[in-house]
mmCIF file of C-alpha atoms and ligand atoms in Angstrom:
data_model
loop_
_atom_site.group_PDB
_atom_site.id
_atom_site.type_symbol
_atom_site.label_atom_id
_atom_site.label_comp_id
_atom_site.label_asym_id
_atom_site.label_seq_id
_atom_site.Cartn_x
_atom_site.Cartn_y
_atom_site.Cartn_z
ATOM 1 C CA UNK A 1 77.583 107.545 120.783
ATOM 2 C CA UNK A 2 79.882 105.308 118.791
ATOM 3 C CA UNK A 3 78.905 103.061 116.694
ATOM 4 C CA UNK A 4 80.070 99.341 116.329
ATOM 5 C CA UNK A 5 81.044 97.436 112.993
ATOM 6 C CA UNK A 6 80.659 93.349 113.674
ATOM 7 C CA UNK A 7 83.932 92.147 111.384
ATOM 8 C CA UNK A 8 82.297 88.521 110.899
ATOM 9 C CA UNK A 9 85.284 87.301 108.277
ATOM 10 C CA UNK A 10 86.487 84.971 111.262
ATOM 11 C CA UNK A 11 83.180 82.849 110.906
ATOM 12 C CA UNK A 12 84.224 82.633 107.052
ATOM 13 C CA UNK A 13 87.655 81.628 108.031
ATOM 14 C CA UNK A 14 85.810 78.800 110.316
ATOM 15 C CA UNK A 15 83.787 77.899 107.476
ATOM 16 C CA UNK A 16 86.388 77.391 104.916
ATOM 17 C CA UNK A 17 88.562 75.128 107.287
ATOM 18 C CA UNK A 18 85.953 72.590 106.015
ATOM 19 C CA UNK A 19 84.681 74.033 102.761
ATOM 20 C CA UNK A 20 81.172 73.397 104.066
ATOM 21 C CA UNK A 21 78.443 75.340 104.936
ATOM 22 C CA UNK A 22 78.702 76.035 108.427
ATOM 23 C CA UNK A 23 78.991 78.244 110.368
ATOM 24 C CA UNK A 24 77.605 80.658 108.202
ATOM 25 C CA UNK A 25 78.742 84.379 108.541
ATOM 26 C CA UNK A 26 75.033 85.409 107.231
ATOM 27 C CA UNK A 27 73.932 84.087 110.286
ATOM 28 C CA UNK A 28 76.283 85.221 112.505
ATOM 29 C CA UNK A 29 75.835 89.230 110.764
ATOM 30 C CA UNK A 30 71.651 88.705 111.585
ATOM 31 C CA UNK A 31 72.721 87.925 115.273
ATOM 32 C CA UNK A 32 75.446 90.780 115.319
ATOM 33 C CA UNK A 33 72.354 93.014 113.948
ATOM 34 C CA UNK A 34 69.875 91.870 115.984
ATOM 35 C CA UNK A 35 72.379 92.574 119.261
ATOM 36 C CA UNK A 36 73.382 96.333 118.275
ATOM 37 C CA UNK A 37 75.513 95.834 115.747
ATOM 38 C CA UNK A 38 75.578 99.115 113.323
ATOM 39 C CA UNK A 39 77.269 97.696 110.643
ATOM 40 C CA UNK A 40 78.291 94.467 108.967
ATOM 41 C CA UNK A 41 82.330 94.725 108.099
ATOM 42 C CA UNK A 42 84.008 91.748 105.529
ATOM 43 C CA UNK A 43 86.729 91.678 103.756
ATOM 44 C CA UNK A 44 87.281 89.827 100.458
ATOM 45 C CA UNK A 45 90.532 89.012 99.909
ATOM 46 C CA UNK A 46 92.190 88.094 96.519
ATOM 47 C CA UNK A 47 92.628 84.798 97.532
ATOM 48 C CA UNK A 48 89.507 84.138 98.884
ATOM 49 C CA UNK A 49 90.755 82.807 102.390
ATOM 50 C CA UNK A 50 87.581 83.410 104.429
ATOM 51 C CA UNK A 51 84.809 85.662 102.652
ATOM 52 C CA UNK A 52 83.291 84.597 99.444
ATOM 53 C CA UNK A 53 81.323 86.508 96.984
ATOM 54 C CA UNK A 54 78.316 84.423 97.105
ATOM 55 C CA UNK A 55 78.757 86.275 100.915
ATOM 56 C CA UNK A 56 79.307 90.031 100.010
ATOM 57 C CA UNK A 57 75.962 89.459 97.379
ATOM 58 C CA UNK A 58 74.227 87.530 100.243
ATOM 59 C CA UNK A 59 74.999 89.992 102.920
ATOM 60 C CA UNK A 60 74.011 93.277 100.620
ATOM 61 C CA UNK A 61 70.680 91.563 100.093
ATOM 62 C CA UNK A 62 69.958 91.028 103.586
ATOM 63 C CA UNK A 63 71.613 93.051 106.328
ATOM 64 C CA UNK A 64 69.406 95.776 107.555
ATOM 65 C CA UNK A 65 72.073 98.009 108.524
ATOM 66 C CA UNK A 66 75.284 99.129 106.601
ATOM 67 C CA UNK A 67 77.768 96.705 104.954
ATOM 68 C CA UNK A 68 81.176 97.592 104.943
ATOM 69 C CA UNK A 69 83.558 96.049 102.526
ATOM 70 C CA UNK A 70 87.532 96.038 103.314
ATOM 71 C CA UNK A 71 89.499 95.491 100.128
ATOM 72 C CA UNK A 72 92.456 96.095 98.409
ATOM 73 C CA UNK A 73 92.712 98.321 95.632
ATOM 74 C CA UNK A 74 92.630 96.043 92.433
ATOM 75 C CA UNK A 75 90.934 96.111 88.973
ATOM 76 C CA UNK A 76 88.387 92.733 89.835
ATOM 77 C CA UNK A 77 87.597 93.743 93.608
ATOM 78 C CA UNK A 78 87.334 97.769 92.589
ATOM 79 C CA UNK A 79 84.682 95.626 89.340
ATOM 80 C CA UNK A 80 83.137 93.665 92.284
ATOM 81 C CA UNK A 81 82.377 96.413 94.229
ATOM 82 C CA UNK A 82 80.538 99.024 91.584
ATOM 83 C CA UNK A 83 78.727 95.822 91.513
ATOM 84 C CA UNK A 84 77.364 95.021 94.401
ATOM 85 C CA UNK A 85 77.696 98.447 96.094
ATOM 86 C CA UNK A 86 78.374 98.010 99.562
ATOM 87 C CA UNK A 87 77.489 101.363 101.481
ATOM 88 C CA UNK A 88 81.028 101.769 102.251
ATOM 89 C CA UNK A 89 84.551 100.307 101.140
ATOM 90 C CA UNK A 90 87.533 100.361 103.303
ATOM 91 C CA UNK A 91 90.406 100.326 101.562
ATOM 92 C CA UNK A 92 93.504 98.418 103.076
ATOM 93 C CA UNK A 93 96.585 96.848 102.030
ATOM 94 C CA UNK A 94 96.441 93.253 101.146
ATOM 95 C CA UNK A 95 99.445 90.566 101.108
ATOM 96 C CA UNK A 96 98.798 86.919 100.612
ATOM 97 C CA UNK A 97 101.427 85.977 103.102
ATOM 98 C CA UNK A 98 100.153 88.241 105.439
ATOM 99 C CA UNK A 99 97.485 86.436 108.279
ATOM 100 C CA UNK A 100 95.940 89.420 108.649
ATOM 101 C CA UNK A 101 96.146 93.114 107.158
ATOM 102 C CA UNK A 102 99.236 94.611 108.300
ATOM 103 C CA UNK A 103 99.568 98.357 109.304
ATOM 104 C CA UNK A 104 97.738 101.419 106.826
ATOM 105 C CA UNK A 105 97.500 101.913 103.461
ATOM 106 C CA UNK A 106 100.725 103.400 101.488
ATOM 107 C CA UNK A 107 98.539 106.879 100.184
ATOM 108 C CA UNK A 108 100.729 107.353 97.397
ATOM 109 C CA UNK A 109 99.198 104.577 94.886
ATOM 110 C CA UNK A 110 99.338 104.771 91.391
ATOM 111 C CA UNK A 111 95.734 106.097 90.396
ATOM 112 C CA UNK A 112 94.484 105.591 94.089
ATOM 113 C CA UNK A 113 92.500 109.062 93.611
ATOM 114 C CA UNK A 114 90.720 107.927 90.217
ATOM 115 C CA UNK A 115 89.719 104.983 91.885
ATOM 116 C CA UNK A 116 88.173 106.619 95.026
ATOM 117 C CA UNK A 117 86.314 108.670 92.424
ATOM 118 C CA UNK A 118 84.882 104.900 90.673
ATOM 119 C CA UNK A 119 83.689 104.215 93.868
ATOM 120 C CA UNK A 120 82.528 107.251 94.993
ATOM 121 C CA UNK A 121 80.197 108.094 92.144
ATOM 122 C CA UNK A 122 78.224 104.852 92.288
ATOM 123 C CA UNK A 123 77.474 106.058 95.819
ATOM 124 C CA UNK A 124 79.855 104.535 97.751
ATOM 125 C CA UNK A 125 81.727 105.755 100.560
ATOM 126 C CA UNK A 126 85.071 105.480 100.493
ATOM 127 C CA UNK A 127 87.209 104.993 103.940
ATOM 128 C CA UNK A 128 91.251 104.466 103.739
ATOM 129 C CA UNK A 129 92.796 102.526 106.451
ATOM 130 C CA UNK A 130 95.683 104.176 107.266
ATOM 131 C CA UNK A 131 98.312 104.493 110.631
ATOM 132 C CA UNK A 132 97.636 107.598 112.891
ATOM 133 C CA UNK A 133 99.911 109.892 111.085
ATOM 134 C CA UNK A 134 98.904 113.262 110.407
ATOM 135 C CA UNK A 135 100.727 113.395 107.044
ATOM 136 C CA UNK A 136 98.500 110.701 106.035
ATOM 137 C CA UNK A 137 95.444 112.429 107.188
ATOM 138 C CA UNK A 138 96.058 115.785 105.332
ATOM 139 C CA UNK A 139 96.743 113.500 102.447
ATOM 140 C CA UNK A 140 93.410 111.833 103.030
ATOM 141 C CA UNK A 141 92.044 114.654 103.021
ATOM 142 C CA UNK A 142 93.441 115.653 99.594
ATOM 143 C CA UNK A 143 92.466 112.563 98.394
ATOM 144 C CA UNK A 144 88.696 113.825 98.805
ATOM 145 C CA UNK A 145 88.026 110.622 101.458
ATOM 146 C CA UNK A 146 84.482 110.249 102.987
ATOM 147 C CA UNK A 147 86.469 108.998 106.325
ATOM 148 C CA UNK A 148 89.273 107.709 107.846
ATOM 149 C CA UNK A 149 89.978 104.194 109.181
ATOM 150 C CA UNK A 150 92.968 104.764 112.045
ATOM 151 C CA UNK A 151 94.779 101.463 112.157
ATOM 152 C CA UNK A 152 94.804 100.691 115.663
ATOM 153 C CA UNK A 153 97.076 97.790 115.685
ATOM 154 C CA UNK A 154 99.950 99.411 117.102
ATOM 155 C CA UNK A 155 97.761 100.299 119.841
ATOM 156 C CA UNK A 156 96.844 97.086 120.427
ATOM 157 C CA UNK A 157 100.162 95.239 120.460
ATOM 158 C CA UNK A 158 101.974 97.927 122.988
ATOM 159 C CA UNK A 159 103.394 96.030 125.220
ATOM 160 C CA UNK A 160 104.092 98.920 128.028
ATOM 161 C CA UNK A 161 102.589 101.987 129.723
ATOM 162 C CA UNK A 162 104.851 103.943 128.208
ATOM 163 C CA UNK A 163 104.417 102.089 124.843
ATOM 164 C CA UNK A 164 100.248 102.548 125.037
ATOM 165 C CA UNK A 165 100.331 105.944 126.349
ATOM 166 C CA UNK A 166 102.043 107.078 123.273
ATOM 167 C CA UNK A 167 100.442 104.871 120.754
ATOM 168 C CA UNK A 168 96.645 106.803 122.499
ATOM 169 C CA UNK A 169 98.243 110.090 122.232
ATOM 170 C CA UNK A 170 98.940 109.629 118.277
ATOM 171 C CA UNK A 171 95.484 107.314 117.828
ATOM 172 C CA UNK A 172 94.305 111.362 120.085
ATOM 173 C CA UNK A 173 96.080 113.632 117.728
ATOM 174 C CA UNK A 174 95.014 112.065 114.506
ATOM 175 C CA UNK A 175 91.294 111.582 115.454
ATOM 176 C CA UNK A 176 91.170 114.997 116.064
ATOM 177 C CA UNK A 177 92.959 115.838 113.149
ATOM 178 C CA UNK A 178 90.229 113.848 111.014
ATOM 179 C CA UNK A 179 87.436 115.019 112.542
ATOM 180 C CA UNK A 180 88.506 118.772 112.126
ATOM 181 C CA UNK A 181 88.375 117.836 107.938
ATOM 182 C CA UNK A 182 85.087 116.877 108.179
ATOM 183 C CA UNK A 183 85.792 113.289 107.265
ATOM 184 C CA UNK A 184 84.181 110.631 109.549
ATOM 185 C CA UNK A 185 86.514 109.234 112.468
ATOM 186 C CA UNK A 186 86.957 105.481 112.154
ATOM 187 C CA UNK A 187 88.783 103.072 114.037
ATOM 188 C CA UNK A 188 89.817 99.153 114.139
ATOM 189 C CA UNK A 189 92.643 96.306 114.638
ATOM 190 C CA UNK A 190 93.077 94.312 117.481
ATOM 191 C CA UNK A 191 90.347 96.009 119.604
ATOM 192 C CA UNK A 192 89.427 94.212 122.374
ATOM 193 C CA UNK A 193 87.222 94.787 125.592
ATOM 194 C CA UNK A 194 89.717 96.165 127.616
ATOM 195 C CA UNK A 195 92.060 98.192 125.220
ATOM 196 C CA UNK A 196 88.303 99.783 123.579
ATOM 197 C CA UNK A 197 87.463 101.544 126.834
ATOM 198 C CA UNK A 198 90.570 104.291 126.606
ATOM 199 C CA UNK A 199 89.615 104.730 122.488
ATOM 200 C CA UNK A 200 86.105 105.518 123.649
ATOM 201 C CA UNK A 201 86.813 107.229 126.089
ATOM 202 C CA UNK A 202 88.741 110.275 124.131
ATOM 203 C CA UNK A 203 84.954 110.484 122.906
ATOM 204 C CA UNK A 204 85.980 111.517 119.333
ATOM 205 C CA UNK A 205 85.702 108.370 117.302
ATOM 206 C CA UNK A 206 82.561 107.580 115.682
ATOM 207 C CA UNK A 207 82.871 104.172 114.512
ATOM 208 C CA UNK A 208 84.902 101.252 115.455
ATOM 209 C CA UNK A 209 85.323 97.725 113.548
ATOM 210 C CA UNK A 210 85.954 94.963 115.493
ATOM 211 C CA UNK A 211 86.099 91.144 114.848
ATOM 212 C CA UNK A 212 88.616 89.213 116.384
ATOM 213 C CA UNK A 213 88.154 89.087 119.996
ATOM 214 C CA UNK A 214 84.327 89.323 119.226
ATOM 215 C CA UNK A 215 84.103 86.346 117.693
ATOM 216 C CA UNK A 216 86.830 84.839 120.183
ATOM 217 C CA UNK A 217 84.572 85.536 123.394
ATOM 218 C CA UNK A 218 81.518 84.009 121.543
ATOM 219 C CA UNK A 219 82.817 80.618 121.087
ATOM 220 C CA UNK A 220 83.349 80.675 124.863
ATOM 221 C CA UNK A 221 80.199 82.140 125.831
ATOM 222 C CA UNK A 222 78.681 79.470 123.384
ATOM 223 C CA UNK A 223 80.603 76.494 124.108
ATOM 224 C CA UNK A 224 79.270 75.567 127.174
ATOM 225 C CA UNK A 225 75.144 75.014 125.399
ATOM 226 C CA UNK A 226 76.891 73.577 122.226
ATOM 227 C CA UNK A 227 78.342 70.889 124.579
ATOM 228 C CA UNK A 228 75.086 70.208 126.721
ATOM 229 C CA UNK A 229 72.918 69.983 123.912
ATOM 230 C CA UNK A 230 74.899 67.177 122.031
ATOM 231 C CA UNK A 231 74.987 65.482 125.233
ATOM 232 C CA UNK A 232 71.449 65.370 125.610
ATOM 233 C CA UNK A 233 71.340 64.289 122.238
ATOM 234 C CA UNK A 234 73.687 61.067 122.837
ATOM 235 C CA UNK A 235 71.840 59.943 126.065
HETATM 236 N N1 PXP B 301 89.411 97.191 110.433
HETATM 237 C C1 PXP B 301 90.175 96.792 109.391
HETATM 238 C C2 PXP B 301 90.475 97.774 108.304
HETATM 239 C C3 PXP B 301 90.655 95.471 109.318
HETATM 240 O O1 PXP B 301 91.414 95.093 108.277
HETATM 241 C C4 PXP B 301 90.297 94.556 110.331
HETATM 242 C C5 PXP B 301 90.735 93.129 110.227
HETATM 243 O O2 PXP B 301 90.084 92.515 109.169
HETATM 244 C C6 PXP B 301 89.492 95.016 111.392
HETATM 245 C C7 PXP B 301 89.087 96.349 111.430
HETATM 246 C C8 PXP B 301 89.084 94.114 112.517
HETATM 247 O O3 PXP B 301 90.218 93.693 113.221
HETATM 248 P P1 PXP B 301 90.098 92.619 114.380
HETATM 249 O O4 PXP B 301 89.606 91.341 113.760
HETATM 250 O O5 PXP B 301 91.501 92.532 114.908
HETATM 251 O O6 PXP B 301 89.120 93.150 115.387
#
């Protein structure tokens, strides 16, 4: 059975429209936990958009699952994260202009297999995020990665049959590909709950991170309490 990373940066990215406190995403990772979630995904970004470090210490000290941290590769997140050890980092590309992280991970980074190693022998596992390319998975695999994130994004933005069949039959060949290394088989981006049921069903992939249209379908499954409750409130 797969299992199912809650990505709870959106709830940050709520948050820090106001700079406040609410809604917390401690909160919303206990909930996520306490519904089946396996594993608590965040990424901190350089700038600080959304998750905060007081969140990655927060959330190491209380989840009772896995934490997953998504960063880029740079000397104060790499710092942060022999810190705090998360069980696992993903690493992913990272542009501030960017809304969101855009495609895999270029493999051939200065030092990017030194760096892996940092991580790795404070006991971290180290996943790359990278497009469904088998090039990039035999180069994962040189790389000494404990698994592979497949960027699903392309996936998820196909606009045709033809399009999605073709973006499933690479997201196919290179979860096969990673699996036959012996590196785990990870996959996120722009999953939702109709384009997750084709990914599960090639019953290969053993994780999957998803945030977006998790967090999207709560506020509507919530709204509807939210609103009744302030009402009773007022009369
Ligand atoms: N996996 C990785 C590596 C990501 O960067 C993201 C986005 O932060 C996700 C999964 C989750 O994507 P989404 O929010 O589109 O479900």
């Amino acid at each position: 059975m797969a299992e199912l990373g809650i990505n709870v940066d959106h709830i940050a990215t709520l948050r820090q429209a106001r700079m406040g406190l609410e809604p917390d995403p401690l909160y919303a990772a206990m909930i996520a936990e306490q519904n089946g979630a396996d594993q608590i995904t965040i990424h901190l970004r350089e700038d600080r958009r959304h998750i905060q470090l007081r969140d990655l210490k927060l959330l190491k000290s209380t989840i009772q699952t896995r934490l997953n941290l998504e960063m880029a590769l740079t000397t104060e997140i790499i710092a942060i994260a022999k810190t705090i050890k998360p069980n696992t980092v993903t690493i992913v590309p990272e542009r501030r202009e960017e809304l969101t992280t855009e495609g895999g991970l270029n493999l051939k980074i200065k030092h990017l297999d030194q760096r892996m190693k940092e991580l790795q022998e404070v006991g971290i596992e180290v996943s790359l995020f990278i497009e469904p390319d088998i090039e990039m998975i035999r180069s994962a695999e040189r790389l000494k990665a404990d698994a592979v994130e497949i960027h699903t994004g392309n996936y998820a933005n196909a606009k045709n049959i033809n399009d999605i069949d073709q973006q499933l039959s690479k997201i196919s060949k290179a979860a096969k590909a990673v699996k036959s290394t012996g590196m785990r088989v990870v996959a996120g981006h722009g999953l939702n709950y109709h384009n997750i049921i084709p990914l599960v069903n090639l019953k290969i992939i053993e994780e999957f991170n998803i945030g977006h249209s998790i967090i999207s379908r709560a506020v509507f499954s919530g709204l509807a309490e939210a609103v009744s409750t302030m009402k009773k409130i007022i009369s």
